PDB file of C-alpha atoms in Angstrom:
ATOM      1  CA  UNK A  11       4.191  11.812  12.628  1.00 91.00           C
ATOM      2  CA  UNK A  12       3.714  13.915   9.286  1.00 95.00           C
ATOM      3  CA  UNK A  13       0.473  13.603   7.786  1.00 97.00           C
ATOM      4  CA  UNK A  14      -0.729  14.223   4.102  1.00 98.00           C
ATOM      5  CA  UNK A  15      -3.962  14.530   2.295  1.00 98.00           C
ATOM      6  CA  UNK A  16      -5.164  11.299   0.743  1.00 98.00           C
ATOM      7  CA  UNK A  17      -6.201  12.225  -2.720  1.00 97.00           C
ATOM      8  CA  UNK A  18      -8.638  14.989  -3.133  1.00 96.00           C
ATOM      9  CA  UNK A  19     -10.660  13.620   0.104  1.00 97.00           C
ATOM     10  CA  UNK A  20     -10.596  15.367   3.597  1.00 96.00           C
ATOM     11  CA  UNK A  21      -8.324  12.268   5.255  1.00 98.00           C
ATOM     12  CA  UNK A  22      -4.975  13.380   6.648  1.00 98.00           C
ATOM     13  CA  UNK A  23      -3.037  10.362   6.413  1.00 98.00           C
ATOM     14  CA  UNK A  24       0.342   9.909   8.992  1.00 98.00           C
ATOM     15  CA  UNK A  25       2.902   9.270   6.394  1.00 97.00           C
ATOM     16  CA  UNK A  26       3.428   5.985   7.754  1.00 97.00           C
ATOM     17  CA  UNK A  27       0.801   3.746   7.713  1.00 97.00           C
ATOM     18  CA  UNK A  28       0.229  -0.205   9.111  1.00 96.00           C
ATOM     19  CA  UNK A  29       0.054  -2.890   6.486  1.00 94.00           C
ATOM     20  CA  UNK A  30      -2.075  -5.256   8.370  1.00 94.00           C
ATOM     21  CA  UNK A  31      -1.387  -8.507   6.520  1.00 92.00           C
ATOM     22  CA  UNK A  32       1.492  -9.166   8.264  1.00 90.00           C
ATOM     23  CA  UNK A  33       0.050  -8.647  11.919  1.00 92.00           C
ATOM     24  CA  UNK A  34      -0.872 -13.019  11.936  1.00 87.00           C
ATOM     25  CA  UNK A  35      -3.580 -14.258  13.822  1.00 89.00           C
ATOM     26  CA  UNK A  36      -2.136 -14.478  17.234  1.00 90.00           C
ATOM     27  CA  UNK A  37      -4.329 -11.313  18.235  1.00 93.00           C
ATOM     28  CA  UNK A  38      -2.056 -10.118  21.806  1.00 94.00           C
ATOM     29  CA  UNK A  39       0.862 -10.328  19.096  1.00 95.00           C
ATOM     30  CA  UNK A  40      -1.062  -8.400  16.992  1.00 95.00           C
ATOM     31  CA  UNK A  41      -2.460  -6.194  19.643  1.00 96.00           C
ATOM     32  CA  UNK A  42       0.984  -4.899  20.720  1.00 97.00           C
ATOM     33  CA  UNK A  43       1.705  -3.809  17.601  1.00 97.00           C
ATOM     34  CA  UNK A  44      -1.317  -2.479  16.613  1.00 97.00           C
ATOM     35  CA  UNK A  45      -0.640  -0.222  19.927  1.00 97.00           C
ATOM     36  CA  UNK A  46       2.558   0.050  19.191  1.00 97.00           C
ATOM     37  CA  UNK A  47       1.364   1.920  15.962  1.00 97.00           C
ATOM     38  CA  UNK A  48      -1.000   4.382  17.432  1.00 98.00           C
ATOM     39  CA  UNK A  49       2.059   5.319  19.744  1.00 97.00           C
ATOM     40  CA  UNK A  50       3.879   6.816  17.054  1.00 97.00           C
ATOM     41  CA  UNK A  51       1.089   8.789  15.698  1.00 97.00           C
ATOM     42  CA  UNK A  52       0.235   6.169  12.725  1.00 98.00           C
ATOM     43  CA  UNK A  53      -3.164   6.651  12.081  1.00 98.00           C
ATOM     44  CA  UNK A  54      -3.871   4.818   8.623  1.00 98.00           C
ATOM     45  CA  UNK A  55      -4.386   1.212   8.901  1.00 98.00           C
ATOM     46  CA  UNK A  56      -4.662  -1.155   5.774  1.00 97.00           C
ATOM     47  CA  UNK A  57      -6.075  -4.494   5.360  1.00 96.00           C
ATOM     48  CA  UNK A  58      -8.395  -6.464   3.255  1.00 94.00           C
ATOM     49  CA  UNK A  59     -11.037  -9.405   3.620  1.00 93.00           C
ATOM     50  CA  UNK A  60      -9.098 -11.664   1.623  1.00 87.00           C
ATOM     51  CA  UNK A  61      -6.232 -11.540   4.944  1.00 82.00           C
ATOM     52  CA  UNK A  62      -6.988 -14.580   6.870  1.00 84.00           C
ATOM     53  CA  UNK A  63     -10.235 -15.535   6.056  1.00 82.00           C
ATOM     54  CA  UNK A  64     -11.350 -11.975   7.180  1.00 87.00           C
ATOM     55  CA  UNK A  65      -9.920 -12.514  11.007  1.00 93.00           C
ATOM     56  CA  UNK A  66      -7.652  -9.561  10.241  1.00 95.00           C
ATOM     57  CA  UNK A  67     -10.380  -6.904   9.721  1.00 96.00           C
ATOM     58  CA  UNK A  68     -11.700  -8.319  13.314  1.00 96.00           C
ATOM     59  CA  UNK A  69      -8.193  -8.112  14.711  1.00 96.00           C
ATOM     60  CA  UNK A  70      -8.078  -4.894  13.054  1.00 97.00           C
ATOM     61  CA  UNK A  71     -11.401  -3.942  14.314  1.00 97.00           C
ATOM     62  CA  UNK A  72     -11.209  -4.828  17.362  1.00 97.00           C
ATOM     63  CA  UNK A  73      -8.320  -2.915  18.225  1.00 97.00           C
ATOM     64  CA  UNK A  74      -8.905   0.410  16.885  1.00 98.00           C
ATOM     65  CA  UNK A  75     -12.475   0.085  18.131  1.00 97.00           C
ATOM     66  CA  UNK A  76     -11.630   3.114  21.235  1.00 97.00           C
ATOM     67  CA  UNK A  77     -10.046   5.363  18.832  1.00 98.00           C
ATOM     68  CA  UNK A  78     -12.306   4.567  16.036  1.00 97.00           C
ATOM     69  CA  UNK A  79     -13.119   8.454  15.193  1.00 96.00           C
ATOM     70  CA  UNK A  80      -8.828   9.221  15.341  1.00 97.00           C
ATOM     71  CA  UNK A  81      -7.936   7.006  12.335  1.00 98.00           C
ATOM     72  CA  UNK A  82      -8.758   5.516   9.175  1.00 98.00           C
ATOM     73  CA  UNK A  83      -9.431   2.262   8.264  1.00 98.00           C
ATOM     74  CA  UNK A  84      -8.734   0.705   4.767  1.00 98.00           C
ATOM     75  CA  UNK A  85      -9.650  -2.686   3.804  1.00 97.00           C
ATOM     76  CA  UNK A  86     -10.080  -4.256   0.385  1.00 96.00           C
ATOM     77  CA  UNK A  87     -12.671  -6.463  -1.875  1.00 95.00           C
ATOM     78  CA  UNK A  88     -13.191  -8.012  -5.126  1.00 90.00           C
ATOM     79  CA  UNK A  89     -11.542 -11.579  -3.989  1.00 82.00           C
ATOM     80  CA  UNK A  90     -13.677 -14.469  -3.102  1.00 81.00           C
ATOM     81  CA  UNK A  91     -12.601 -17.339  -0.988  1.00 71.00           C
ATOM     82  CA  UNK A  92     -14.505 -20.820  -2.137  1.00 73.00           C
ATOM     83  CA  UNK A  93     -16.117 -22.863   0.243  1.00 74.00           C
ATOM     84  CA  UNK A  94     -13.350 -24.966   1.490  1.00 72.00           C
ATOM     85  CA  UNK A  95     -10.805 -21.977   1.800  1.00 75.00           C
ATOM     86  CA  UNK A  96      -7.968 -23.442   0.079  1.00 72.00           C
ATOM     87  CA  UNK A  97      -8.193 -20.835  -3.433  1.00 77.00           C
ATOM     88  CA  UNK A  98     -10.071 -17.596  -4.321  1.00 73.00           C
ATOM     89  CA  UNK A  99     -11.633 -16.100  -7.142  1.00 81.00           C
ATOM     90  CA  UNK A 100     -11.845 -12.959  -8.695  1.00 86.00           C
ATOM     91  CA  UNK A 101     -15.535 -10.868  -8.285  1.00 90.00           C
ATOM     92  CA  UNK A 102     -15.423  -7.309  -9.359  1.00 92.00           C
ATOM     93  CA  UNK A 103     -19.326  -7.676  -9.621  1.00 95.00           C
ATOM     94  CA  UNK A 104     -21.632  -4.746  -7.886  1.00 95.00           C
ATOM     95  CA  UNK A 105     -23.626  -7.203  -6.031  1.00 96.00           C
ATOM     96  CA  UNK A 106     -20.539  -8.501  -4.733  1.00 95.00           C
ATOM     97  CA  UNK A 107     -19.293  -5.355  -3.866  1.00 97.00           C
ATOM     98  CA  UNK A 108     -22.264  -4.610  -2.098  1.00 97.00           C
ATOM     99  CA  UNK A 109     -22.492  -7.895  -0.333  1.00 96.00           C
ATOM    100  CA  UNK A 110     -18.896  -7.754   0.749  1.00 96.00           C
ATOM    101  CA  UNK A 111     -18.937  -4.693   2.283  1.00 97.00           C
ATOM    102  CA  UNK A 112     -21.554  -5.615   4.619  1.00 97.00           C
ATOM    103  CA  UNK A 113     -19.402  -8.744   5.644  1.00 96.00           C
ATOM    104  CA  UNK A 114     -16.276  -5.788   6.495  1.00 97.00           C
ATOM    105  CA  UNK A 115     -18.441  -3.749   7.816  1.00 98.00           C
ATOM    106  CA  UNK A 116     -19.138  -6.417  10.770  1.00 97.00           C
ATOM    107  CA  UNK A 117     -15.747  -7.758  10.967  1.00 97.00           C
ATOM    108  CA  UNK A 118     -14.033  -4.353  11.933  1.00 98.00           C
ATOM    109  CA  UNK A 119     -17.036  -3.363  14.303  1.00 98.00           C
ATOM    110  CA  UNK A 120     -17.953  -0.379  12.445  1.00 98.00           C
ATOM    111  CA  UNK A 121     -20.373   1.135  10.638  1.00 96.00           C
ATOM    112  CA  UNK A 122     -18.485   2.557   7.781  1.00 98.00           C
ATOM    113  CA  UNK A 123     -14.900   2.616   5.821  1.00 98.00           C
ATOM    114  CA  UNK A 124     -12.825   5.578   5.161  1.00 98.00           C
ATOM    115  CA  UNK A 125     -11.147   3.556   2.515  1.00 98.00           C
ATOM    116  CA  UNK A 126     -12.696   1.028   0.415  1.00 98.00           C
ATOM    117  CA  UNK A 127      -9.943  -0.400  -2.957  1.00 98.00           C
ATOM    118  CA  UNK A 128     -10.784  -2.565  -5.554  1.00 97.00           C
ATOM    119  CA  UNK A 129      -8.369  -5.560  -4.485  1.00 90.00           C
ATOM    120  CA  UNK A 130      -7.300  -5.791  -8.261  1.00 89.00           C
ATOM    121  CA  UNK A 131      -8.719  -5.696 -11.491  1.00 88.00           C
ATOM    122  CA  UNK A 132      -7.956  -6.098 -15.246  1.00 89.00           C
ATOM    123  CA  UNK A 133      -9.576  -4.613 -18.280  1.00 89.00           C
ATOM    124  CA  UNK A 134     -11.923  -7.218 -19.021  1.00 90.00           C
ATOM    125  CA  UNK A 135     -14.114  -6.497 -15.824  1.00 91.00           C
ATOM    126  CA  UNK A 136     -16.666  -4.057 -16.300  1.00 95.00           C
ATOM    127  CA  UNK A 137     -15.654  -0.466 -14.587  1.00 94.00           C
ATOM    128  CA  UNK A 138     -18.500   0.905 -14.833  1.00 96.00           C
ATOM    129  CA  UNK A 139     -20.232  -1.614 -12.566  1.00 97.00           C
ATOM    130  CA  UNK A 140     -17.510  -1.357 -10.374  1.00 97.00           C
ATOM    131  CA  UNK A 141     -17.480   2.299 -10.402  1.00 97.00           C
ATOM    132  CA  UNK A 142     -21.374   2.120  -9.961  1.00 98.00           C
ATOM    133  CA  UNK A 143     -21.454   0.200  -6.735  1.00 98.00           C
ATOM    134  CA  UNK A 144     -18.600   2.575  -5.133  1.00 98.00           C
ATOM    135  CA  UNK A 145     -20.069   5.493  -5.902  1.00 98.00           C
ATOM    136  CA  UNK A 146     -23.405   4.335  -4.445  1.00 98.00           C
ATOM    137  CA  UNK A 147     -22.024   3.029  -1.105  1.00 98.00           C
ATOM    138  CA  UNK A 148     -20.755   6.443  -0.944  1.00 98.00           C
ATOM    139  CA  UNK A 149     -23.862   7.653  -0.775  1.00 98.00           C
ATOM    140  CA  UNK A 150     -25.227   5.218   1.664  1.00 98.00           C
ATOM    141  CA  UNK A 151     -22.742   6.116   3.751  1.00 98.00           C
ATOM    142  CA  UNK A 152     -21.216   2.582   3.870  1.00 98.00           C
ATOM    143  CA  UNK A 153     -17.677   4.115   2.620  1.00 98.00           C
ATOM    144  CA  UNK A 154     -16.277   7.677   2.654  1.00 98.00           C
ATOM    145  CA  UNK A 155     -13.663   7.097  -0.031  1.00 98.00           C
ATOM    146  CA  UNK A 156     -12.425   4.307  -2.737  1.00 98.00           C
ATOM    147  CA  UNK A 157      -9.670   3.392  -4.528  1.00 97.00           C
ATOM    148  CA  UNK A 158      -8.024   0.482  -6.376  1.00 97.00           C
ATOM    149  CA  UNK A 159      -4.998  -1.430  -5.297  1.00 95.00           C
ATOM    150  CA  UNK A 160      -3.459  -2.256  -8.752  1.00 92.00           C
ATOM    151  CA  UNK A 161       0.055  -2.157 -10.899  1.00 87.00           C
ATOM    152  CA  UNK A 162      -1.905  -2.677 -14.516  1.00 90.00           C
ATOM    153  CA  UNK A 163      -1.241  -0.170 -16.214  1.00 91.00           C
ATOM    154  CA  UNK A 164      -4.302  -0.398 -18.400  1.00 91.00           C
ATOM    155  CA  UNK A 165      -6.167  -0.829 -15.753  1.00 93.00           C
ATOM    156  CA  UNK A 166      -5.319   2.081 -13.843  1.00 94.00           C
ATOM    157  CA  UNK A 167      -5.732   4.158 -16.781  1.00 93.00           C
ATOM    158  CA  UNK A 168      -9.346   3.365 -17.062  1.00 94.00           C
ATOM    159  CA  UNK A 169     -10.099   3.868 -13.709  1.00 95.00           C
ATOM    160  CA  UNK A 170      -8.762   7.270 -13.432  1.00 95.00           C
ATOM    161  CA  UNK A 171     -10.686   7.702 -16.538  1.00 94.00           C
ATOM    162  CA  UNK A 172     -13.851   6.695 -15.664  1.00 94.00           C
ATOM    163  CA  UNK A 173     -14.243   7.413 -11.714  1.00 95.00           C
ATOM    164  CA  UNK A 174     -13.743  10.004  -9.004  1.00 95.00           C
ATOM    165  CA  UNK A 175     -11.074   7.449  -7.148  1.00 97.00           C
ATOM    166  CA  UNK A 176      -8.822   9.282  -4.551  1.00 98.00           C
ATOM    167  CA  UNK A 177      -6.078   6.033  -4.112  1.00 98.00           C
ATOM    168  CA  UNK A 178      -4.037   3.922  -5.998  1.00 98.00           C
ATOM    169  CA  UNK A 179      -1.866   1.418  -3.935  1.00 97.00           C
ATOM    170  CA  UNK A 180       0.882   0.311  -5.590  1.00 96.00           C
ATOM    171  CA  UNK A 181       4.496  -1.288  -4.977  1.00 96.00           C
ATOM    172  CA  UNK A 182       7.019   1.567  -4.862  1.00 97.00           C
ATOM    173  CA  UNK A 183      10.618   1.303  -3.952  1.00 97.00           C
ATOM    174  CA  UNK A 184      14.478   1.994  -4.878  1.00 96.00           C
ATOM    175  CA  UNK A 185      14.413  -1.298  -7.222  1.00 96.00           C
ATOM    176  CA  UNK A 186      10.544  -0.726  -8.185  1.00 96.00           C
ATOM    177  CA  UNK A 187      10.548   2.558  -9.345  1.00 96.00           C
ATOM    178  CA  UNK A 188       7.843   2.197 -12.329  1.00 94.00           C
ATOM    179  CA  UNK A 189       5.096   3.783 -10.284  1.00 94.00           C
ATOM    180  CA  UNK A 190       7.429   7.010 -11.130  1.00 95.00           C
ATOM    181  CA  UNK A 191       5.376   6.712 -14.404  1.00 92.00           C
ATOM    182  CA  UNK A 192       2.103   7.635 -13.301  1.00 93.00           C
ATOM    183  CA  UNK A 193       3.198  10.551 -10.509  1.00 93.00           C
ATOM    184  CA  UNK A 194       2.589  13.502 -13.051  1.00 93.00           C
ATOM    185  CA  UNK A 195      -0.987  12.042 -13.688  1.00 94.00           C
ATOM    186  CA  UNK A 196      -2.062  11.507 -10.224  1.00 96.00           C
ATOM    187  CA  UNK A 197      -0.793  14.689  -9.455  1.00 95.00           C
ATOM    188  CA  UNK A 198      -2.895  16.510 -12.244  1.00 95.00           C
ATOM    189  CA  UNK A 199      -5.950  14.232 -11.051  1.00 96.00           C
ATOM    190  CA  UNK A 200      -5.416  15.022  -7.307  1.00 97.00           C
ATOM    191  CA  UNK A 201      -4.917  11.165  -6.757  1.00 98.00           C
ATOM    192  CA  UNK A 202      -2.608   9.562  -4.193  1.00 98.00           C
ATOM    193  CA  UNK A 203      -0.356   6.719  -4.067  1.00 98.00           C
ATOM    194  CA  UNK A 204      -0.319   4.595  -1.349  1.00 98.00           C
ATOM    195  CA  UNK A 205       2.715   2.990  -1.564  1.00 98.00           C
ATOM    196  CA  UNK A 206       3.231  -0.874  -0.474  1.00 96.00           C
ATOM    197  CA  UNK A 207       6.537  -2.956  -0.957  1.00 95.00           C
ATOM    198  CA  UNK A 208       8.950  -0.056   0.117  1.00 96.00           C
ATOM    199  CA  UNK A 209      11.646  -2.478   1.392  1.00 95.00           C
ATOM    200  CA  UNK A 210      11.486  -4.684  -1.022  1.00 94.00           C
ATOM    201  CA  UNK A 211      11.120  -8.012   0.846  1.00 91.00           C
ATOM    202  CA  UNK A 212      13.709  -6.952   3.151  1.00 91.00           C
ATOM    203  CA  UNK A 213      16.454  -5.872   0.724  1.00 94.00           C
ATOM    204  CA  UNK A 214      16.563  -2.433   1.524  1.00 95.00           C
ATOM    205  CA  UNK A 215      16.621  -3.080   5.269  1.00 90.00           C
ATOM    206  CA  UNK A 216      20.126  -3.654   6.699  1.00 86.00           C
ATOM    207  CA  UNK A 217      19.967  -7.214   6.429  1.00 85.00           C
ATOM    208  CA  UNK A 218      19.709  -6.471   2.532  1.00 83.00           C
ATOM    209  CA  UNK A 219      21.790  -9.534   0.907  1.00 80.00           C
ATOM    210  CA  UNK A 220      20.461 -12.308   3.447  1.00 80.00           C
ATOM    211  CA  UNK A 221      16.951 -11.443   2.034  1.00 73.00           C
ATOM    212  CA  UNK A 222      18.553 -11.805  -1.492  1.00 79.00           C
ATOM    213  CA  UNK A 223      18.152 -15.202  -3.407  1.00 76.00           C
ATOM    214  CA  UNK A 224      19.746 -16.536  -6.814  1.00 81.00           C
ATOM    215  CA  UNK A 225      16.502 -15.177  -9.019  1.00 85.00           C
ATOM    216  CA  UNK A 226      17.119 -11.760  -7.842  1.00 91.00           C
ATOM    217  CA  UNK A 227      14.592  -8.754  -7.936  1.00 92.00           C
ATOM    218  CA  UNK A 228      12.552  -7.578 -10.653  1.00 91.00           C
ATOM    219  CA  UNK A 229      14.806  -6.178 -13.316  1.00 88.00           C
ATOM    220  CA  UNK A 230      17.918  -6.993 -11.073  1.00 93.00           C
ATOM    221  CA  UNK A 231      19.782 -10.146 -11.341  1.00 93.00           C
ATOM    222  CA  UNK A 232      21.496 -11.524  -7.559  1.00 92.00           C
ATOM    223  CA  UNK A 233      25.144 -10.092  -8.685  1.00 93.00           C
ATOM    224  CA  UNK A 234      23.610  -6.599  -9.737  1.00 94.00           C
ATOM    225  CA  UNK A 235      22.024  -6.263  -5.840  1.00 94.00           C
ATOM    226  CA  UNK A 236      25.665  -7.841  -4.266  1.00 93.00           C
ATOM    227  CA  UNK A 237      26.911  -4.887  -6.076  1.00 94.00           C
ATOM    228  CA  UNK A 238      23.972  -2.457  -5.366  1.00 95.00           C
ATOM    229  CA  UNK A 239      22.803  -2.552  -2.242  1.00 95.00           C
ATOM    230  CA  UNK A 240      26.311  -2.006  -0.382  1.00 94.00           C
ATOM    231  CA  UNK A 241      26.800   1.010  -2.802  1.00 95.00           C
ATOM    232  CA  UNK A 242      23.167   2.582  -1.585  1.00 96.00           C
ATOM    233  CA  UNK A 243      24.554   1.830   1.576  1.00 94.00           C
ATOM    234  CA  UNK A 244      28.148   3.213   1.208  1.00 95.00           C
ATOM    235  CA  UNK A 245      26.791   6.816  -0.527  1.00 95.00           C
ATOM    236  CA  UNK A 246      24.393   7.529   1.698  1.00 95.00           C
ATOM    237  CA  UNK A 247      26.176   6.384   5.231  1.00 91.00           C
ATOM    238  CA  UNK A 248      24.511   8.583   7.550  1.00 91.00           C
ATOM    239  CA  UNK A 249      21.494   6.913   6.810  1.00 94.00           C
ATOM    240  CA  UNK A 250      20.452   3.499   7.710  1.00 94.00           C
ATOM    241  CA  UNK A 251      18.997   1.733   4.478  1.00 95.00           C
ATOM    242  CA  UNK A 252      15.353   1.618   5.292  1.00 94.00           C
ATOM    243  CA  UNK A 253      16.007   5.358   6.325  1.00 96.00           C
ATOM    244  CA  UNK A 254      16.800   6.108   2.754  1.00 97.00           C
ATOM    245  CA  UNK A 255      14.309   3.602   1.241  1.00 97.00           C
ATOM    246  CA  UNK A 256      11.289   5.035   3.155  1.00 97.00           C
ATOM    247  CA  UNK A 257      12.315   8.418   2.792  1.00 97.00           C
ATOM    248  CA  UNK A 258      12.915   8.097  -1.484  1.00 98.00           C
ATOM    249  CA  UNK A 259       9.251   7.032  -1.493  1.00 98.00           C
ATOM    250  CA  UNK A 260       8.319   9.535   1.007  1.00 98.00           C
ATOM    251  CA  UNK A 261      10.374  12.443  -1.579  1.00 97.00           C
ATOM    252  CA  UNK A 262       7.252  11.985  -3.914  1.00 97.00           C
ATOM    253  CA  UNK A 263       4.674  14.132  -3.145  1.00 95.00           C
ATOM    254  CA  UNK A 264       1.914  12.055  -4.932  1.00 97.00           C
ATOM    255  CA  UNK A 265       2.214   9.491  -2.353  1.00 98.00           C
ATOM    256  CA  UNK A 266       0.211  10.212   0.533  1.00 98.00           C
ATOM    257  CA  UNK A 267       1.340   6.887   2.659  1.00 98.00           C
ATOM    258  CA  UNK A 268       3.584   4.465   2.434  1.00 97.00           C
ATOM    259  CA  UNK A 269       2.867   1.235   4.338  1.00 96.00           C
ATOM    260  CA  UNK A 270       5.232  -1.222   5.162  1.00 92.00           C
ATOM    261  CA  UNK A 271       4.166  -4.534   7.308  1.00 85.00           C
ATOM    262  CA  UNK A 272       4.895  -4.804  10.608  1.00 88.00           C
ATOM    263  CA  UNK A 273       5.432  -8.612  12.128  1.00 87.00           C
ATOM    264  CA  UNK A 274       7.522  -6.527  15.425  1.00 92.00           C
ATOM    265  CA  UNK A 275       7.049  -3.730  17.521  1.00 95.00           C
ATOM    266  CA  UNK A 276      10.659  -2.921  17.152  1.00 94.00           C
ATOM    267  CA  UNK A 277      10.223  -3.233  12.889  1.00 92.00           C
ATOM    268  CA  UNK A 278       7.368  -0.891  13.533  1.00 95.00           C
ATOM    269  CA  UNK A 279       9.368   1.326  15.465  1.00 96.00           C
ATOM    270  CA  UNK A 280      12.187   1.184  13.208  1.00 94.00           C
ATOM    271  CA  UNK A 281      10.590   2.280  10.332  1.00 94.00           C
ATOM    272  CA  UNK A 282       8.314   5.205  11.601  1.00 95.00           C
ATOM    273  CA  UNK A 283      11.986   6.485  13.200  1.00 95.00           C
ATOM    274  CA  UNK A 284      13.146   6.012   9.191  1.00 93.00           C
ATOM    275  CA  UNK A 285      10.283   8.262   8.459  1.00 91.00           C
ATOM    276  CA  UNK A 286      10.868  10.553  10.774  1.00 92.00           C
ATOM    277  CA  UNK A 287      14.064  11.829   9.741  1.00 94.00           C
ATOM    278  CA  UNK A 288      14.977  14.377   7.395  1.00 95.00           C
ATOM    279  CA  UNK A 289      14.246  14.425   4.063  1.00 96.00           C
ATOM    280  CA  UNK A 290      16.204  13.310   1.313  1.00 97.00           C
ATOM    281  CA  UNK A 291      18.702  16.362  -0.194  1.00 97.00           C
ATOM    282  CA  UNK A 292      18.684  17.026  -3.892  1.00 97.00           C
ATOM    283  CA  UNK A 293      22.139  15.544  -3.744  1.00 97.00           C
ATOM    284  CA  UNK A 294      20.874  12.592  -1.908  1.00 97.00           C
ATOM    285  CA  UNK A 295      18.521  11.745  -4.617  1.00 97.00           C
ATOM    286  CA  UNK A 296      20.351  12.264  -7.739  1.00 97.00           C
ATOM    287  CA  UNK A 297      22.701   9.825  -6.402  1.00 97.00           C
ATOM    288  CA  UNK A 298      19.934   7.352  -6.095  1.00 97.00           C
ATOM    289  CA  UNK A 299      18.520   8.193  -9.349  1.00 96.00           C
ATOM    290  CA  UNK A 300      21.820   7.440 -10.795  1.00 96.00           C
ATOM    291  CA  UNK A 301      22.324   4.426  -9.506  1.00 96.00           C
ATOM    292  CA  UNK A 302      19.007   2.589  -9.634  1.00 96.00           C
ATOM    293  CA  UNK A 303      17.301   1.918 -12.840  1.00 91.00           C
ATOM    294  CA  UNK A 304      14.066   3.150 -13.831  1.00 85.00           C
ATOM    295  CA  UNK A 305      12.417   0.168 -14.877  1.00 80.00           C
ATOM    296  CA  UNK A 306       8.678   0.062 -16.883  1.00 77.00           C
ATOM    297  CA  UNK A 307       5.810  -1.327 -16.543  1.00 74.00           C
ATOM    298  CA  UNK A 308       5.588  -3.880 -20.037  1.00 65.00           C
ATOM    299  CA  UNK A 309       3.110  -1.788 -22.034  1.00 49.00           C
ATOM    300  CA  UNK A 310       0.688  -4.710 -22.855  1.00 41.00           C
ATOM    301  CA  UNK A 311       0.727  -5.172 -19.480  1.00 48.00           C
ATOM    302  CA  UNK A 312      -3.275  -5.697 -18.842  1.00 48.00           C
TER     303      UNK A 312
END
């Protein structure tokens, strides 16, 4: 598996990474794949404390706890579950921060995070607090690196602004291409993407239509992806779909990983074997280019 540098840290991240929300809770499920994972040379693992009341960071923990010092562990904060577990809230606070940490910290069985992401945000929160309690954790040696997982615009803005942030996650695909936007930017600010969503629900896998329903997908209506998809397919035909979806992400050299979930080992499989084939050809992509549209992000977008 290829690896790439996440941001301007010192993490070499396999281009594929695990997007451990959709491991469940049945852990030798969860195990396999997990396994299944380090097999093909994935070494970037992604989950959050909001994923099952925190029992995926154990899951996660638990698993990766003999080759702890081979890979790198991402999890997420800033979302509060209330008492009887049935809604969240939103806590972008410091002292939350610093609380919650602790709390991940025991869950995965470790004693620090190579990637810690704001699990949100909008532009009413206060950044700098935010920023504050990152940057401090970083030098407690609680966290190595931080990010945000966020598509607000605004938000994003201020955060590469206003912090030394080495990650944005964001969803990036064939029929989500508005991360495009902000590649020139991370590039001159030696920030990655990491790259969620690049299926698209299952659209851009070869069961593509049967994942379709009548209210379509983003800026696509159901009749524009009957007509789509089979042309992505027909244009590119040495290429299985998620072969070409995985590898148009993967053309973008801003984007350090792109993680697609796993609820198989043969999905898992599937898609690192997507990633490992060649590259897209300028030819190849100008074809996609053309027939995708490059949608925006609404500009009041918060």
């Amino acid at each position: 598996m290829k690896k790439r540098r996440l941001g301007d840290s010192d993490l070499l991240v396999s281009e594929i990474g695990l997007g451990c929300m959709s491991l469940g809770t049945v852990e030798n499920q969860a195990s396999e794949i997990i396994q299944a994972a380090l097999d093909e040379g994935i070494n970037y693992f992604d989950t959050a404390d909001l994923y099952d009341f925190g029992m995926n960071e154990e899951i996660v923990g638990k698993n990766l706890k003999s080759v702890r010092d081979k890979v790198y562990i991402a999890t997420k904060v800033g979302n509060r579950w209330n008492e009887n577990k049935d809604s969240w809230s939103w806590d972008p606070s410091g002292a939350h921060i610093k609380t919650a940490v602790k709390d991940s910290l025991k869950r995965l069985g470790t004693d620090y995070i190579d990637l810690y992401q704001l699990h949100g945000g909008t532009i009413s929160d206060n950044i700098e607090e935010t920023v504050e309690a990152f940057e401090d954790l970083k030098k407690e040696g609680y966290i190595r690196y931080y990010g945000i997982s966020s598509i607000r615009p605004n938000v994003i803005k201020e955060f590469t602004e206003k912090s030394e942030l080495d990650s944005v996650m964001m969803q990036f695909n064939l029929l989500d291409r508005r991360p495009e936007e902000w590649l020139s930017l991370f590039a001159n600010k030696q920030i990655s993407m990491i790259a969620r969503g690049p299926l698209a629900k299952g659209l851009l896998s070869e069961k593509m239509l049967e994942k379709a329903n009548e209210d379509g997908y983003l800026d696509y209506s159901y009749h524009e992806l009957k007509d789509l998809l089979p042309q992505i397919k027909d244009k590119l035909s040495d290429r299985k779909l998620n072969e070409t979806a995985l590898q148009y992400v993967l053309s973008h050299q801003s984007v350090a990983t792109v993680v697609p979930g796993a609820s198989s080992v043969q999905q898992l499989r599937d898609n690192c074997q997507a990633a490992n084939s060649p590259s897209l050809s300028t030819t190849e992509l100008d074809i996609l280019k053309r027939l995708t549209k490059v949608n925006k992000y609404e500009s009041h977008r918060n």
